[in-house]
Structures are given as structure tokens and as C-alpha cells.
PDB file of C-alpha atoms in Angstrom:
ATOM      1  CA  ILE A 373      -9.260  60.143  81.794  1.00 94.00           C
ATOM      2  CA  GLN A 374     -11.693  60.796  84.323  1.00 94.00           C
ATOM      3  CA  SER A 375     -14.149  63.700  84.829  1.00 95.00           C
ATOM      4  CA  ALA A 376     -16.575  62.671  87.350  1.00 95.00           C
ATOM      5  CA  GLU A 377     -17.078  64.914  90.653  1.00 95.00           C
ATOM      6  CA  ASN A 378     -17.381  61.666  92.543  1.00 95.00           C
ATOM      7  CA  PRO A 379     -15.384  58.840  90.747  1.00 94.00           C
ATOM      8  CA  LYS A 380     -16.570  55.489  91.576  1.00 93.00           C
ATOM      9  CA  GLN A 381     -14.572  53.151  93.332  1.00 95.00           C
ATOM     10  CA  ILE A 382     -13.879  49.784  91.444  1.00 94.00           C
ATOM     11  CA  TYR A 383     -12.886  46.489  92.932  1.00 95.00           C
ATOM     12  CA  ASP A 384     -11.147  45.084  90.185  1.00 91.00           C
ATOM     13  CA  MET A 385      -9.301  42.163  91.565  1.00 88.00           C
ATOM     14  CA  TYR A 386     -10.233  38.796  92.425  1.00 87.00           C
ATOM     15  CA  GLY A 387      -9.725  35.987  95.140  1.00 85.00           C
ATOM     16  CA  PHE A 388      -8.650  38.229  97.884  1.00 85.00           C
ATOM     17  CA  PRO A 389      -9.805  38.502 101.481  1.00 90.00           C
ATOM     18  CA  GLN A 390     -13.209  40.070 101.990  1.00 94.00           C
ATOM     19  CA  GLU A 391     -12.093  42.857 104.035  1.00 95.00           C
ATOM     20  CA  LEU A 392     -10.365  44.319 101.092  1.00 93.00           C
ATOM     21  CA  TYR A 393     -13.642  44.569  99.156  1.00 95.00           C
ATOM     22  CA  GLU A 394     -15.044  46.478 102.096  1.00 95.00           C
ATOM     23  CA  VAL A 395     -12.537  49.299 102.112  1.00 96.00           C
ATOM     24  CA  VAL A 396     -14.100  52.540 101.123  1.00 96.00           C
ATOM     25  CA  TYR A 397     -12.236  55.458  99.766  1.00 96.00           C
ATOM     26  CA  PRO A 398     -14.384  58.448  98.871  1.00 95.00           C
ATOM     27  CA  ALA A 399     -12.078  60.542  96.397  1.00 95.00           C
ATOM     28  CA  LYS A 400     -13.395  63.550  94.823  1.00 96.00           C
ATOM     29  CA  GLY A 401     -12.570  64.454  91.226  1.00 96.00           C
ATOM     30  CA  ASP A 402     -10.727  67.638  89.686  1.00 96.00           C
ATOM     31  CA  SER A 403     -12.405  69.156  86.712  1.00 94.00           C
ATOM     32  CA  ASN A 404      -9.284  71.568  86.363  1.00 94.00           C
ATOM     33  CA  LEU A 405      -6.806  68.878  86.287  1.00 96.00           C
ATOM     34  CA  THR A 406      -8.905  66.554  83.779  1.00 96.00           C
ATOM     35  CA  LYS A 407      -9.015  69.901  81.455  1.00 96.00           C
ATOM     36  CA  GLU A 408      -5.329  70.463  81.857  1.00 96.00           C
ATOM     37  CA  VAL A 409      -4.400  66.811  80.838  1.00 96.00           C
ATOM     38  CA  GLN A 410      -6.890  66.959  78.090  1.00 96.00           C
ATOM     39  CA  LYS A 411      -4.927  70.067  76.910  1.00 96.00           C
ATOM     40  CA  LEU A 412      -1.601  68.315  77.253  1.00 97.00           C
ATOM     41  CA  LEU A 413      -2.285  65.300  75.729  1.00 96.00           C
ATOM     42  CA  GLY A 414      -4.745  66.332  73.033  1.00 94.00           C
ATOM     43  CA  ASN A 415      -6.267  63.509  70.745  1.00 92.00           C
ATOM     44  CA  SER A 416      -4.306  61.044  73.036  1.00 91.00           C
ATOM     45  CA  VAL A 417      -6.736  61.220  75.794  1.00 94.00           C
ATOM     46  CA  SER A 418     -10.619  61.206  76.041  1.00 94.00           C
ATOM     47  CA  ILE A 419     -12.982  61.226  78.852  1.00 95.00           C
ATOM     48  CA  ASN A 420     -14.582  57.896  80.091  1.00 93.00           C
ATOM     49  CA  ASP A 421     -16.219  57.969  83.472  1.00 93.00           C
ATOM     50  CA  THR A 422     -17.493  54.171  83.116  1.00 91.00           C
ATOM     51  CA  TRP A 423     -14.578  52.894  84.998  1.00 88.00           C
ATOM     52  CA  GLY A 424     -13.649  54.680  88.071  1.00 90.00           C
ATOM     53  CA  ILE A 425     -10.650  54.571  90.621  1.00 94.00           C
ATOM     54  CA  ASP A 426      -9.203  51.133  90.424  1.00 93.00           C
ATOM     55  CA  HIS A 427      -7.187  48.883  92.933  1.00 93.00           C
ATOM     56  CA  GLY A 428      -3.958  50.409  91.721  1.00 91.00           C
ATOM     57  CA  MET A 429      -4.962  53.722  92.954  1.00 93.00           C
ATOM     58  CA  TRP A 430      -7.051  53.371  96.044  1.00 95.00           C
ATOM     59  CA  THR A 431      -5.265  50.564  97.681  1.00 94.00           C
ATOM     60  CA  VAL A 432      -2.147  53.058  97.701  1.00 94.00           C
ATOM     61  CA  LEU A 433      -3.975  56.270  98.590  1.00 96.00           C
ATOM     62  CA  VAL A 434      -5.833  54.760 101.321  1.00 96.00           C
ATOM     63  CA  HIS A 435      -2.483  54.639 103.054  1.00 95.00           C
ATOM     64  CA  MET A 436      -1.098  57.762 102.003  1.00 94.00           C
ATOM     65  CA  PHE A 437      -4.206  60.203 102.265  1.00 96.00           C
ATOM     66  CA  PRO A 438      -6.573  58.038 104.637  1.00 96.00           C
ATOM     67  CA  ASP A 439      -8.842  60.902 104.882  1.00 96.00           C
ATOM     68  CA  ALA A 440      -9.321  61.326 101.157  1.00 96.00           C
ATOM     69  CA  SER A 441      -8.295  64.880 101.277  1.00 94.00           C
ATOM     70  CA  ILE A 442      -6.579  65.203  97.937  1.00 95.00           C
ATOM     71  CA  PRO A 443      -8.652  65.185  94.725  1.00 96.00           C
ATOM     72  CA  VAL A 444      -8.112  62.324  92.307  1.00 96.00           C
ATOM     73  CA  VAL A 445      -7.818  62.069  88.724  1.00 96.00           C
ATOM     74  CA  GLN A 446      -6.990  58.657  87.163  1.00 95.00           C
ATOM     75  CA  LEU A 447      -5.454  58.316  83.655  1.00 95.00           C
ATOM     76  CA  SER A 448      -5.688  54.839  82.061  1.00 92.00           C
ATOM     77  CA  ILE A 449      -2.809  52.819  80.479  1.00 91.00           C
ATOM     78  CA  ASN A 450      -3.115  52.772  76.722  1.00 90.00           C
ATOM     79  CA  LYS A 451      -2.545  49.328  75.811  1.00 88.00           C
ATOM     80  CA  HIS A 452      -2.294  50.180  72.262  1.00 91.00           C
ATOM     81  CA  LEU A 453       0.986  52.313  72.876  1.00 93.00           C
ATOM     82  CA  SER A 454       4.665  50.681  72.521  1.00 95.00           C
ATOM     83  CA  PRO A 455       6.722  51.345  75.733  1.00 96.00           C
ATOM     84  CA  LYS A 456       8.491  54.101  73.899  1.00 96.00           C
ATOM     85  CA  GLU A 457       5.226  55.714  72.980  1.00 96.00           C
ATOM     86  CA  ALA A 458       4.112  55.435  76.713  1.00 96.00           C
ATOM     87  CA  TYR A 459       7.246  57.203  77.866  1.00 97.00           C
ATOM     88  CA  GLN A 460       6.934  60.138  75.277  1.00 96.00           C
ATOM     89  CA  LEU A 461       3.173  60.546  76.202  1.00 96.00           C
ATOM     90  CA  GLY A 462       4.503  60.813  80.018  1.00 96.00           C
ATOM     91  CA  THR A 463       6.863  63.459  78.985  1.00 96.00           C
ATOM     92  CA  LYS A 464       4.074  65.682  78.185  1.00 96.00           C
ATOM     93  CA  LEU A 465       2.835  65.647  81.646  1.00 96.00           C
ATOM     94  CA  GLN A 466       5.932  67.085  83.031  1.00 94.00           C
ATOM     95  CA  SER A 467       4.377  70.670  83.455  1.00 94.00           C
ATOM     96  CA  LEU A 468       1.816  69.250  85.795  1.00 95.00           C
ATOM     97  CA  ARG A 469       4.644  68.692  88.409  1.00 91.00           C
ATOM     98  CA  ASP A 470       5.981  72.199  88.167  1.00 88.00           C
ATOM     99  CA  GLU A 471       2.256  73.336  88.930  1.00 92.00           C
ATOM    100  CA  GLY A 472       2.420  71.233  92.070  1.00 91.00           C
ATOM    101  CA  TYR A 473       0.509  68.206  91.107  1.00 94.00           C
ATOM    102  CA  LEU A 474       1.415  64.778  92.326  1.00 95.00           C
ATOM    103  CA  ILE A 475       1.900  62.219  89.714  1.00 95.00           C
ATOM    104  CA  MET A 476       1.520  58.821  90.866  1.00 95.00           C
ATOM    105  CA  GLY A 477       2.170  55.400  89.009  1.00 94.00           C
ATOM    106  CA  SER A 478       1.177  52.184  90.766  1.00 94.00           C
ATOM    107  CA  GLY A 479       2.332  48.765  89.754  1.00 93.00           C
ATOM    108  CA  ASN A 480       5.089  46.361  90.136  1.00 95.00           C
ATOM    109  CA  ILE A 481       8.461  45.848  88.463  1.00 97.00           C
ATOM    110  CA  VAL A 482       7.824  42.109  89.079  1.00 97.00           C
ATOM    111  CA  HIS A 483       4.135  40.794  89.037  1.00 97.00           C
ATOM    112  CA  ASN A 484       3.580  37.077  88.089  1.00 96.00           C
ATOM    113  CA  LEU A 485       0.521  35.819  90.005  1.00 93.00           C
ATOM    114  CA  ARG A 486       0.980  32.683  88.188  1.00 94.00           C
ATOM    115  CA  ARG A 487       4.246  31.876  89.532  1.00 95.00           C
ATOM    116  CA  ILE A 488       3.396  33.008  93.509  1.00 93.00           C
ATOM    117  CA  GLU A 489       5.053  30.954  96.140  1.00 94.00           C
ATOM    118  CA  TRP A 490       2.760  31.245  99.175  1.00 93.00           C
ATOM    119  CA  ASP A 491       5.156  30.202 101.595  1.00 93.00           C
ATOM    120  CA  SER A 492       7.875  32.407 100.502  1.00 93.00           C
ATOM    121  CA  PRO A 493       8.901  35.586 102.554  1.00 92.00           C
ATOM    122  CA  SER A 494      10.918  37.115  99.832  1.00 95.00           C
ATOM    123  CA  GLY A 495      11.743  36.935  96.212  1.00 95.00           C
ATOM    124  CA  THR A 496      13.004  34.360  93.809  1.00 96.00           C
ATOM    125  CA  SER A 497      16.550  34.848  92.371  1.00 96.00           C
ATOM    126  CA  ALA A 498      14.693  35.782  88.781  1.00 97.00           C
ATOM    127  CA  THR A 499      12.612  38.408  90.673  1.00 97.00           C
ATOM    128  CA  ILE A 500      15.583  40.002  92.673  1.00 97.00           C
ATOM    129  CA  GLU A 501      17.631  39.860  89.546  1.00 97.00           C
ATOM    130  CA  PHE A 502      15.086  41.743  87.328  1.00 98.00           C
ATOM    131  CA  ASP A 503      14.017  44.035  89.962  1.00 98.00           C
ATOM    132  CA  GLN A 504      17.551  45.196  90.666  1.00 97.00           C
ATOM    133  CA  TYR A 505      18.204  45.552  86.963  1.00 98.00           C
ATOM    134  CA  ILE A 506      15.528  47.880  86.585  1.00 98.00           C
ATOM    135  CA  SER A 507      15.943  49.741  89.955  1.00 98.00           C
ATOM    136  CA  LYS A 508      19.627  50.478  88.736  1.00 98.00           C
ATOM    137  CA  ALA A 509      18.380  51.718  85.515  1.00 97.00           C
ATOM    138  CA  VAL A 510      15.887  54.109  87.221  1.00 97.00           C
ATOM    139  CA  LEU A 511      18.430  55.441  89.626  1.00 97.00           C
ATOM    140  CA  GLU A 512      20.961  55.972  86.616  1.00 96.00           C
ATOM    141  CA  ASN A 513      18.062  57.487  84.218  1.00 94.00           C
ATOM    142  CA  ASP A 514      18.920  54.701  81.839  1.00 97.00           C
ATOM    143  CA  ILE A 515      15.572  55.166  79.674  1.00 97.00           C
ATOM    144  CA  ASP A 516      16.830  52.600  77.079  1.00 97.00           C
ATOM    145  CA  ALA A 517      16.799  49.874  79.584  1.00 98.00           C
ATOM    146  CA  ILE A 518      13.652  50.807  81.202  1.00 97.00           C
ATOM    147  CA  VAL A 519      11.865  51.244  77.782  1.00 97.00           C
ATOM    148  CA  ASN A 520      13.309  47.969  76.239  1.00 97.00           C
ATOM    149  CA  TYR A 521      13.097  45.921  79.477  1.00 97.00           C
ATOM    150  CA  THR A 522      11.777  42.836  77.465  1.00 97.00           C
ATOM    151  CA  ARG A 523      15.503  42.555  76.441  1.00 97.00           C
ATOM    152  CA  HIS A 524      16.475  41.167  79.711  1.00 98.00           C
ATOM    153  CA  PRO A 525      16.433  37.522  80.076  1.00 98.00           C
ATOM    154  CA  GLN A 526      14.016  37.362  83.021  1.00 97.00           C
ATOM    155  CA  ALA A 527      11.480  40.041  81.613  1.00 97.00           C
ATOM    156  CA  SER A 528       8.873  37.329  80.619  1.00 97.00           C
ATOM    157  CA  TYR A 529       9.003  36.046  84.191  1.00 97.00           C
ATOM    158  CA  ALA A 530       8.858  39.423  85.844  1.00 97.00           C
ATOM    159  CA  ALA A 531       6.160  40.853  83.469  1.00 97.00           C
ATOM    160  CA  PRO A 532       4.205  38.411  81.781  1.00 96.00           C
ATOM    161  CA  THR A 533       2.121  40.897  80.928  1.00 94.00           C
ATOM    162  CA  PRO A 534       2.883  44.788  80.661  1.00 94.00           C
ATOM    163  CA  ASP A 535       0.144  46.271  82.807  1.00 93.00           C
ATOM    164  CA  HIS A 536       1.774  46.295  86.091  1.00 94.00           C
ATOM    165  CA  TYR A 537       5.093  47.537  84.600  1.00 96.00           C
ATOM    166  CA  LEU A 538       4.072  50.207  82.162  1.00 96.00           C
ATOM    167  CA  PRO A 539       3.181  52.757  84.929  1.00 96.00           C
ATOM    168  CA  LEU A 540       6.893  52.920  85.750  1.00 97.00           C
ATOM    169  CA  ILE A 541       7.336  54.003  82.044  1.00 97.00           C
ATOM    170  CA  TYR A 542       4.961  56.779  82.122  1.00 96.00           C
ATOM    171  CA  ILE A 543       6.297  58.261  85.505  1.00 96.00           C
ATOM    172  CA  MET A 544       9.912  58.176  84.083  1.00 96.00           C
ATOM    173  CA  GLY A 545       8.587  60.325  81.124  1.00 96.00           C
ATOM    174  CA  ALA A 546       6.716  62.732  83.342  1.00 95.00           C
ATOM    175  CA  SER A 547       9.630  63.026  85.902  1.00 94.00           C
ATOM    176  CA  GLU A 548      12.641  63.460  83.196  1.00 88.00           C
ATOM    177  CA  SER A 549      14.514  66.166  85.088  1.00 86.00           C
ATOM    178  CA  ALA A 550      13.559  64.779  88.786  1.00 93.00           C
ATOM    179  CA  LYS A 551      16.007  62.779  90.850  1.00 94.00           C
ATOM    180  CA  PRO A 552      14.905  59.327  91.735  1.00 96.00           C
ATOM    181  CA  THR A 553      15.425  57.602  95.269  1.00 96.00           C
ATOM    182  CA  VAL A 554      14.322  54.211  96.248  1.00 96.00           C
ATOM    183  CA  PHE A 555      11.389  54.401  98.562  1.00 92.00           C
ATOM    184  CA  ASN A 556      11.472  50.642  99.615  1.00 93.00           C
ATOM    185  CA  GLN A 557      12.684  47.465  97.990  1.00 94.00           C
ATOM    186  CA  THR A 558      11.037  44.368  99.188  1.00 95.00           C
ATOM    187  CA  TYR A 559       9.979  41.104  97.723  1.00 96.00           C
ATOM    188  CA  ASN A 560       7.021  38.969  98.484  1.00 94.00           C
ATOM    189  CA  LEU A 561       5.767  35.561  97.780  1.00 96.00           C
ATOM    190  CA  GLY A 562       8.353  34.886  95.240  1.00 96.00           C
ATOM    191  CA  SER A 563       7.223  36.579  92.252  1.00 96.00           C
ATOM    192  CA  LEU A 564       6.442  39.969  93.433  1.00 96.00           C
ATOM    193  CA  SER A 565       8.496  42.844  94.068  1.00 96.00           C
ATOM    194  CA  MET A 566       7.186  46.014  95.822  1.00 93.00           C
ATOM    195  CA  THR A 567       9.817  48.404  94.848  1.00 96.00           C
ATOM    196  CA  GLY A 568       8.778  51.930  94.983  1.00 95.00           C
ATOM    197  CA  PHE A 569      10.488  55.357  93.920  1.00 97.00           C
ATOM    198  CA  ILE A 570      10.233  58.859  95.131  1.00 96.00           C
ATOM    199  CA  PHE A 571      11.135  61.509  92.289  1.00 95.00           C
ATOM    200  CA  GLU A 572      11.933  64.979  93.599  1.00 92.00           C
ATOM    201  CA  ASP A 573      13.138  68.229  91.873  1.00 86.00           C
ATOM    202  CA  ALA A 574      16.712  68.995  92.263  1.00 73.00           C
ATOM    203  CA  GLU A 575      17.628  71.468  94.655  1.00 66.00           C
TER     204      GLU A 575
END
């Protein structure tokens, strides 16, 4: 997790138009939130300010909060955790929502750059099948299907590496008591799904 007052902006993506590398997002940190997450996660988290806010965060925030008006603390994905352990870690963050913090997870249900179809304005049948399977599981709070996503026959196509999928598992854990709705459900370039969800407290 970050503790820097002015976290670095990282351009950790390759082969995109130059304009993307010229976007500046001057986010501020929040030491109180950093301490709160440390308290909730204990030995599961440590401070590391050598990385910064990566493209998974600033490319989203620059549209949601273009004036960088909210402080940001990024929590890394722990590649050593199983999907079930990632979910359990997420549940420990639930109290932050009660305090009014916005918890965001950025990724893709389907993200396979090796299978990109540059001329496709939509998704392949495999992309749509897996995306709709997971989306249904999110709406029905089917944690077993979400955590054990590799059981689906299209999983290796949809998520050849887990890094873009795992944020959803963290968010499901952090939003156990919230009601999910689909914010958007679109597909691009064959092997990308851009489905997003909003998790809101029940009335």
C-alpha cells in the first residue's frame, strides 16, 4: 500500500498512442487511509512507495475525477494469494465503506491482448459467454462461481493471467452487504470486456 503524500504516476503499459503517456493525474495520498488499511489488514500489507498509481487507477480516475479532487491510496494485488484468500482479504476492508471511502477495483472480466481482433467492434463468442457468466454471478452474489472462475471452459481464454480479473474478487469481498448493478456491459476488439459494476448499500 502507498503512504506517499504525492504518489508517483506510473505509465506501466506498452505500445499505446503517445497521447496516453502525456496524461498527467496529480493525485494526492491520504495518510489516514493508509493507516486504516494497515490496521485492518495487519501483516497482510506493507508500505511500498517505489511503485505509484498505475494505469489501472489513473486512467479511470482521470474521467471520474478529472480535477484530482479526491485523495487516492492504491493497494496492490498480492500475486501469492489464491482467489479465495483474495476474497477473504477484501472482506476485511468492508468497514471502510461504512466510513464513506470509495473502494474501486480496476480490471477486466475478459482481458486477452494476445487474442485481440483489431477490426472487431464487439466481443467474440467466448468473451461474451464468460463475461455474461461472471456478470450473472456478481448480480446473484454467487461467490463460488466468481472465486472458482477457472472452472469455466472459457476461463483460460478470458483470463490467461489473473491480474486483470482479481480486482473483482477483492471488491466482491469488500462489498459483501452491498447491492450490485451493471454500470456498463460492452465488448471491444474481440477479447476485451469492459463490464463495470456499482455496489451500493441497500436502502
